[in-house]
PDB file of C-alpha atoms in Angstrom:
ATOM      1  CA  UNK A  11     -44.133  23.004  -8.728  1.00 35.00           C
ATOM      2  CA  UNK A  12     -42.190  21.750  -6.459  1.00 34.00           C
ATOM      3  CA  UNK A  13     -38.846  22.933  -5.606  1.00 35.00           C
ATOM      4  CA  UNK A  14     -36.475  20.441  -5.590  1.00 34.00           C
ATOM      5  CA  UNK A  15     -32.017  21.059  -4.227  1.00 36.00           C
ATOM      6  CA  UNK A  16     -29.464  19.117  -5.238  1.00 37.00           C
ATOM      7  CA  UNK A  17     -27.183  17.655  -3.301  1.00 36.00           C
ATOM      8  CA  UNK A  18     -24.820  20.656  -3.910  1.00 37.00           C
ATOM      9  CA  UNK A  19     -27.660  22.856  -2.827  1.00 43.00           C
ATOM     10  CA  UNK A  20     -28.141  21.892   0.908  1.00 37.00           C
ATOM     11  CA  UNK A  21     -24.955  21.842   1.481  1.00 38.00           C
ATOM     12  CA  UNK A  22     -25.030  25.634   0.477  1.00 43.00           C
ATOM     13  CA  UNK A  23     -27.800  25.681   2.575  1.00 40.00           C
ATOM     14  CA  UNK A  24     -26.544  24.059   5.245  1.00 36.00           C
ATOM     15  CA  UNK A  25     -23.819  26.211   4.613  1.00 38.00           C
ATOM     16  CA  UNK A  26     -25.030  29.500   4.701  1.00 39.00           C
ATOM     17  CA  UNK A  27     -27.652  28.323   7.427  1.00 37.00           C
ATOM     18  CA  UNK A  28     -27.082  30.938   9.872  1.00 33.00           C
ATOM     19  CA  UNK A  29     -28.064  33.471   7.312  1.00 41.00           C
ATOM     20  CA  UNK A  30     -31.345  31.997   6.341  1.00 43.00           C
ATOM     21  CA  UNK A  31     -33.528  34.701   7.769  1.00 45.00           C
ATOM     22  CA  UNK A  32     -32.730  36.868   6.064  1.00 81.00           C
ATOM     23  CA  UNK A  33     -32.771  35.918   2.563  1.00 92.00           C
ATOM     24  CA  UNK A  34     -36.382  34.128   3.001  1.00 93.00           C
ATOM     25  CA  UNK A  35     -38.721  37.062   3.426  1.00 90.00           C
ATOM     26  CA  UNK A  36     -40.609  39.711   1.254  1.00 91.00           C
ATOM     27  CA  UNK A  37     -38.946  40.178  -2.491  1.00 95.00           C
ATOM     28  CA  UNK A  38     -41.297  43.703  -4.267  1.00 96.00           C
ATOM     29  CA  UNK A  39     -40.565  43.437  -7.798  1.00 98.00           C
ATOM     30  CA  UNK A  40     -42.248  46.049 -10.492  1.00 98.00           C
ATOM     31  CA  UNK A  41     -44.201  44.559 -13.403  1.00 98.00           C
ATOM     32  CA  UNK A  42     -43.575  45.298 -17.199  1.00 98.00           C
ATOM     33  CA  UNK A  43     -44.340  44.077 -20.116  1.00 98.00           C
ATOM     34  CA  UNK A  44     -42.479  42.663 -23.573  1.00 97.00           C
ATOM     35  CA  UNK A  45     -45.546  41.725 -25.370  1.00 96.00           C
ATOM     36  CA  UNK A  46     -47.597  39.160 -24.730  1.00 96.00           C
ATOM     37  CA  UNK A  47     -45.043  38.217 -22.192  1.00 97.00           C
ATOM     38  CA  UNK A  48     -45.203  40.286 -18.219  1.00 98.00           C
ATOM     39  CA  UNK A  49     -41.397  40.393 -16.809  1.00 98.00           C
ATOM     40  CA  UNK A  50     -40.767  41.774 -13.309  1.00 98.00           C
ATOM     41  CA  UNK A  51     -37.761  43.221 -11.808  1.00 98.00           C
ATOM     42  CA  UNK A  52     -36.339  43.284  -8.626  1.00 98.00           C
ATOM     43  CA  UNK A  53     -37.169  45.963  -6.417  1.00 97.00           C
ATOM     44  CA  UNK A  54     -32.722  46.434  -4.931  1.00 96.00           C
ATOM     45  CA  UNK A  55     -31.104  47.779  -2.140  1.00 95.00           C
ATOM     46  CA  UNK A  56     -28.134  48.559  -1.078  1.00 95.00           C
ATOM     47  CA  UNK A  57     -27.791  46.054   1.747  1.00 92.00           C
ATOM     48  CA  UNK A  58     -28.138  42.315   2.002  1.00 91.00           C
ATOM     49  CA  UNK A  59     -29.471  39.528   0.215  1.00 91.00           C
ATOM     50  CA  UNK A  60     -31.609  42.486  -1.741  1.00 93.00           C
ATOM     51  CA  UNK A  61     -28.374  43.905  -3.294  1.00 95.00           C
ATOM     52  CA  UNK A  62     -29.302  42.351  -7.064  1.00 97.00           C
ATOM     53  CA  UNK A  63     -31.270  43.714  -9.857  1.00 98.00           C
ATOM     54  CA  UNK A  64     -32.417  40.938 -11.434  1.00 98.00           C
ATOM     55  CA  UNK A  65     -35.157  40.233 -14.450  1.00 98.00           C
ATOM     56  CA  UNK A  66     -37.236  37.500 -14.331  1.00 98.00           C
ATOM     57  CA  UNK A  67     -40.048  36.510 -17.122  1.00 98.00           C
ATOM     58  CA  UNK A  68     -43.252  35.297 -15.170  1.00 98.00           C
ATOM     59  CA  UNK A  69     -46.388  32.801 -16.453  1.00 98.00           C
ATOM     60  CA  UNK A  70     -49.422  33.462 -14.928  1.00 98.00           C
ATOM     61  CA  UNK A  71     -52.967  31.833 -15.447  1.00 97.00           C
ATOM     62  CA  UNK A  72     -54.780  33.679 -18.754  1.00 97.00           C
ATOM     63  CA  UNK A  73     -57.441  35.930 -17.388  1.00 97.00           C
ATOM     64  CA  UNK A  74     -54.587  37.585 -14.383  1.00 98.00           C
ATOM     65  CA  UNK A  75     -52.054  37.522 -17.561  1.00 98.00           C
ATOM     66  CA  UNK A  76     -54.160  39.592 -19.849  1.00 98.00           C
ATOM     67  CA  UNK A  77     -55.992  41.650 -16.898  1.00 98.00           C
ATOM     68  CA  UNK A  78     -52.360  42.499 -16.046  1.00 98.00           C
ATOM     69  CA  UNK A  79     -51.679  43.235 -19.853  1.00 98.00           C
ATOM     70  CA  UNK A  80     -54.398  45.412 -20.599  1.00 98.00           C
ATOM     71  CA  UNK A  81     -52.859  47.910 -17.662  1.00 98.00           C
ATOM     72  CA  UNK A  82     -49.485  47.962 -18.267  1.00 98.00           C
ATOM     73  CA  UNK A  83     -50.579  48.339 -21.440  1.00 97.00           C
ATOM     74  CA  UNK A  84     -52.572  51.850 -20.057  1.00 97.00           C
ATOM     75  CA  UNK A  85     -49.563  52.625 -18.947  1.00 96.00           C
ATOM     76  CA  UNK A  86     -50.800  51.932 -15.267  1.00 97.00           C
ATOM     77  CA  UNK A  87     -48.118  51.213 -13.251  1.00 97.00           C
ATOM     78  CA  UNK A  88     -47.784  47.366 -11.209  1.00 98.00           C
ATOM     79  CA  UNK A  89     -46.158  45.778  -9.005  1.00 98.00           C
ATOM     80  CA  UNK A  90     -45.760  42.307  -7.194  1.00 98.00           C
ATOM     81  CA  UNK A  91     -45.496  40.837  -4.271  1.00 97.00           C
ATOM     82  CA  UNK A  92     -44.865  37.726  -3.581  1.00 97.00           C
ATOM     83  CA  UNK A  93     -45.219  35.470  -1.043  1.00 97.00           C
ATOM     84  CA  UNK A  94     -42.116  35.107   1.361  1.00 95.00           C
ATOM     85  CA  UNK A  95     -39.403  33.173  -0.415  1.00 95.00           C
ATOM     86  CA  UNK A  96     -35.484  32.760  -0.427  1.00 96.00           C
ATOM     87  CA  UNK A  97     -34.604  35.181  -3.049  1.00 96.00           C
ATOM     88  CA  UNK A  98     -31.135  33.222  -3.303  1.00 96.00           C
ATOM     89  CA  UNK A  99     -34.138  31.019  -5.761  1.00 97.00           C
ATOM     90  CA  UNK A 100     -34.146  33.783  -8.012  1.00 97.00           C
ATOM     91  CA  UNK A 101     -30.112  35.016  -8.161  1.00 97.00           C
ATOM     92  CA  UNK A 102     -29.779  31.216  -8.474  1.00 97.00           C
ATOM     93  CA  UNK A 103     -32.186  31.309 -11.560  1.00 98.00           C
ATOM     94  CA  UNK A 104     -34.518  29.200 -10.709  1.00 98.00           C
ATOM     95  CA  UNK A 105     -37.697  28.425 -11.700  1.00 98.00           C
ATOM     96  CA  UNK A 106     -40.364  27.868  -9.667  1.00 98.00           C
ATOM     97  CA  UNK A 107     -44.705  28.635  -8.802  1.00 98.00           C
ATOM     98  CA  UNK A 108     -45.570  31.008  -5.980  1.00 98.00           C
ATOM     99  CA  UNK A 109     -48.615  32.683  -4.791  1.00 98.00           C
ATOM    100  CA  UNK A 110     -48.382  36.953  -5.503  1.00 98.00           C
ATOM    101  CA  UNK A 111     -50.534  40.026  -4.945  1.00 98.00           C
ATOM    102  CA  UNK A 112     -50.315  42.823  -7.660  1.00 98.00           C
ATOM    103  CA  UNK A 113     -50.425  46.112  -6.805  1.00 98.00           C
ATOM    104  CA  UNK A 114     -51.441  48.933  -8.693  1.00 98.00           C
ATOM    105  CA  UNK A 115     -48.820  51.433  -8.078  1.00 97.00           C
ATOM    106  CA  UNK A 116     -46.370  50.838  -5.339  1.00 95.00           C
ATOM    107  CA  UNK A 117     -46.443  48.552  -2.668  1.00 94.00           C
ATOM    108  CA  UNK A 118     -45.047  50.661  -0.112  1.00 91.00           C
ATOM    109  CA  UNK A 119     -46.181  54.146  -1.441  1.00 92.00           C
ATOM    110  CA  UNK A 120     -49.789  53.687  -0.637  1.00 92.00           C
ATOM    111  CA  UNK A 121     -50.629  51.600  -3.804  1.00 95.00           C
ATOM    112  CA  UNK A 122     -53.765  49.895  -3.850  1.00 97.00           C
ATOM    113  CA  UNK A 123     -54.258  45.788  -3.954  1.00 98.00           C
ATOM    114  CA  UNK A 124     -55.703  45.112  -6.973  1.00 98.00           C
ATOM    115  CA  UNK A 125     -55.295  41.116  -7.441  1.00 97.00           C
ATOM    116  CA  UNK A 126     -54.085  38.806  -4.697  1.00 96.00           C
ATOM    117  CA  UNK A 127     -53.432  35.537  -4.146  1.00 94.00           C
ATOM    118  CA  UNK A 128     -52.350  34.679  -7.257  1.00 97.00           C
ATOM    119  CA  UNK A 129     -50.383  31.788  -8.725  1.00 97.00           C
ATOM    120  CA  UNK A 130     -47.309  32.602 -10.566  1.00 98.00           C
ATOM    121  CA  UNK A 131     -44.366  30.880 -12.383  1.00 98.00           C
ATOM    122  CA  UNK A 132     -41.215  32.301 -12.492  1.00 98.00           C
ATOM    123  CA  UNK A 133     -40.194  30.878 -15.594  1.00 98.00           C
ATOM    124  CA  UNK A 134     -36.545  32.529 -16.823  1.00 97.00           C
ATOM    125  CA  UNK A 135     -34.113  34.785 -15.344  1.00 98.00           C
ATOM    126  CA  UNK A 136     -33.229  37.426 -18.169  1.00 97.00           C
ATOM    127  CA  UNK A 137     -30.722  39.788 -16.026  1.00 97.00           C
ATOM    128  CA  UNK A 138     -28.264  39.600 -12.627  1.00 98.00           C
ATOM    129  CA  UNK A 139     -25.854  41.486 -11.441  1.00 98.00           C
ATOM    130  CA  UNK A 140     -24.559  41.597  -7.900  1.00 97.00           C
ATOM    131  CA  UNK A 141     -24.946  45.634  -5.964  1.00 96.00           C
ATOM    132  CA  UNK A 142     -21.526  44.481  -4.539  1.00 93.00           C
ATOM    133  CA  UNK A 143     -18.237  47.299  -4.800  1.00 93.00           C
ATOM    134  CA  UNK A 144     -19.632  49.933  -6.856  1.00 97.00           C
ATOM    135  CA  UNK A 145     -18.239  52.809  -7.644  1.00 96.00           C
ATOM    136  CA  UNK A 146     -20.072  56.099  -7.725  1.00 95.00           C
ATOM    137  CA  UNK A 147     -21.190  57.248 -11.119  1.00 95.00           C
ATOM    138  CA  UNK A 148     -19.655  59.862 -13.519  1.00 96.00           C
ATOM    139  CA  UNK A 149     -22.307  58.554 -16.079  1.00 97.00           C
ATOM    140  CA  UNK A 150     -25.513  56.989 -16.687  1.00 97.00           C
ATOM    141  CA  UNK A 151     -24.310  52.657 -18.085  1.00 96.00           C
ATOM    142  CA  UNK A 152     -27.011  50.684 -19.536  1.00 96.00           C
ATOM    143  CA  UNK A 153     -27.371  47.462 -20.657  1.00 95.00           C
ATOM    144  CA  UNK A 154     -29.619  45.476 -22.848  1.00 94.00           C
ATOM    145  CA  UNK A 155     -31.472  43.107 -22.930  1.00 92.00           C
ATOM    146  CA  UNK A 156     -34.687  41.691 -25.857  1.00 94.00           C
ATOM    147  CA  UNK A 157     -37.138  39.644 -24.800  1.00 95.00           C
ATOM    148  CA  UNK A 158     -39.740  38.584 -27.825  1.00 91.00           C
ATOM    149  CA  UNK A 159     -38.486  41.430 -30.121  1.00 93.00           C
ATOM    150  CA  UNK A 160     -38.691  44.227 -27.457  1.00 96.00           C
ATOM    151  CA  UNK A 161     -36.412  46.138 -26.704  1.00 96.00           C
ATOM    152  CA  UNK A 162     -34.466  47.283 -23.377  1.00 96.00           C
ATOM    153  CA  UNK A 163     -32.187  49.135 -21.089  1.00 96.00           C
ATOM    154  CA  UNK A 164     -31.402  48.678 -17.246  1.00 97.00           C
ATOM    155  CA  UNK A 165     -29.939  51.402 -15.884  1.00 98.00           C
ATOM    156  CA  UNK A 166     -26.728  49.852 -14.204  1.00 97.00           C
ATOM    157  CA  UNK A 167     -27.061  50.810 -10.345  1.00 98.00           C
ATOM    158  CA  UNK A 168     -23.878  52.634  -9.165  1.00 98.00           C
ATOM    159  CA  UNK A 169     -22.909  53.086  -5.285  1.00 97.00           C
ATOM    160  CA  UNK A 170     -25.655  55.402  -3.935  1.00 97.00           C
ATOM    161  CA  UNK A 171     -27.020  58.551  -4.728  1.00 96.00           C
ATOM    162  CA  UNK A 172     -27.578  56.108  -7.873  1.00 97.00           C
ATOM    163  CA  UNK A 173     -31.296  55.561  -9.742  1.00 98.00           C
ATOM    164  CA  UNK A 174     -33.225  51.976 -10.685  1.00 98.00           C
ATOM    165  CA  UNK A 175     -34.415  52.538 -14.101  1.00 98.00           C
ATOM    166  CA  UNK A 176     -35.794  50.915 -17.143  1.00 98.00           C
ATOM    167  CA  UNK A 177     -36.385  52.168 -20.610  1.00 97.00           C
ATOM    168  CA  UNK A 178     -37.928  50.384 -23.572  1.00 97.00           C
ATOM    169  CA  UNK A 179     -37.059  51.280 -26.760  1.00 95.00           C
ATOM    170  CA  UNK A 180     -38.510  50.620 -30.261  1.00 92.00           C
ATOM    171  CA  UNK A 181     -35.181  49.038 -32.292  1.00 91.00           C
ATOM    172  CA  UNK A 182     -32.131  47.570 -30.898  1.00 89.00           C
ATOM    173  CA  UNK A 183     -29.503  49.774 -29.085  1.00 85.00           C
ATOM    174  CA  UNK A 184     -25.836  49.856 -30.353  1.00 72.00           C
ATOM    175  CA  UNK A 185     -24.359  48.605 -27.027  1.00 69.00           C
ATOM    176  CA  UNK A 186     -23.111  49.671 -23.966  1.00 79.00           C
ATOM    177  CA  UNK A 187     -25.653  52.798 -23.588  1.00 92.00           C
ATOM    178  CA  UNK A 188     -23.821  55.686 -21.580  1.00 94.00           C
ATOM    179  CA  UNK A 189     -25.401  58.571 -20.845  1.00 96.00           C
ATOM    180  CA  UNK A 190     -23.504  62.154 -19.723  1.00 96.00           C
ATOM    181  CA  UNK A 191     -25.477  61.732 -16.847  1.00 96.00           C
ATOM    182  CA  UNK A 192     -26.233  60.543 -13.168  1.00 95.00           C
ATOM    183  CA  UNK A 193     -29.742  62.485 -12.846  1.00 96.00           C
ATOM    184  CA  UNK A 194     -32.206  59.611 -13.960  1.00 95.00           C
ATOM    185  CA  UNK A 195     -34.907  62.374 -14.987  1.00 95.00           C
ATOM    186  CA  UNK A 196     -32.473  63.816 -17.561  1.00 96.00           C
ATOM    187  CA  UNK A 197     -32.162  60.409 -20.061  1.00 96.00           C
ATOM    188  CA  UNK A 198     -34.927  60.351 -21.921  1.00 95.00           C
ATOM    189  CA  UNK A 199     -34.419  63.806 -23.304  1.00 95.00           C
ATOM    190  CA  UNK A 200     -30.233  62.386 -24.074  1.00 95.00           C
ATOM    191  CA  UNK A 201     -31.390  59.618 -25.310  1.00 94.00           C
ATOM    192  CA  UNK A 202     -33.051  61.637 -27.756  1.00 93.00           C
ATOM    193  CA  UNK A 203     -30.605  63.976 -28.823  1.00 92.00           C
ATOM    194  CA  UNK A 204     -28.827  60.741 -29.568  1.00 89.00           C
ATOM    195  CA  UNK A 205     -31.464  59.407 -31.849  1.00 88.00           C
ATOM    196  CA  UNK A 206     -33.163  56.884 -29.790  1.00 90.00           C
ATOM    197  CA  UNK A 207     -36.815  57.501 -29.180  1.00 91.00           C
ATOM    198  CA  UNK A 208     -37.326  56.156 -25.507  1.00 95.00           C
ATOM    199  CA  UNK A 209     -40.544  55.217 -23.619  1.00 96.00           C
ATOM    200  CA  UNK A 210     -39.679  54.914 -19.352  1.00 97.00           C
ATOM    201  CA  UNK A 211     -41.333  52.192 -17.822  1.00 98.00           C
ATOM    202  CA  UNK A 212     -39.699  52.402 -13.939  1.00 97.00           C
ATOM    203  CA  UNK A 213     -37.910  55.091 -12.521  1.00 97.00           C
ATOM    204  CA  UNK A 214     -36.760  54.778  -8.567  1.00 96.00           C
ATOM    205  CA  UNK A 215     -34.498  57.017  -6.723  1.00 95.00           C
ATOM    206  CA  UNK A 216     -36.094  57.556  -3.263  1.00 94.00           C
ATOM    207  CA  UNK A 217     -34.653  53.561  -2.734  1.00 94.00           C
ATOM    208  CA  UNK A 218     -30.742  54.371  -3.731  1.00 96.00           C
ATOM    209  CA  UNK A 219     -30.298  57.479  -2.627  1.00 92.00           C
ATOM    210  CA  UNK A 220     -28.370  56.566   0.585  1.00 86.00           C
TER     211      UNK A 220
END
């Protein structure tokens, strides 16, 4: 669908015209699933404009959605590389269509191109958090969100060194969830000790090490 801007958005675009090049570009994501729903989490960095944690619900063509869900269900890591676009569309919670490629594995680390030039919709923003004015962590704090009866923990990225992590839970936990660690690799064991069974869907440390 075409993207239209309101008068306010036109003013904002003009106001930040000198920064346009930094927002329009390549914005990769990791895919995961909530039942029959495909979700995408932006791969954040500390530097602007990539300094946002964002989770979106996607809508894909039926055949591609079925194929993506099958691989995710089998434990395959899939990453998404949309065509260049303005990240402010996601930051502001817009709905829009775009072409994209899906990779088996991480597209920047030897991932294999699997689906190319598919048309998808960024349908609904589920989570938004800016990575600004961060503090050094003394523990691991998580936000909880639910989609279609599926429950997830998303690590609140702290100042470097930190980590990006998505966990799936069979039932809704107490909120917020805080663990006595700053090591993403230790979280599953700590959750288990709390009686919370979790499945790790994604863990990234290298991009957030400094």
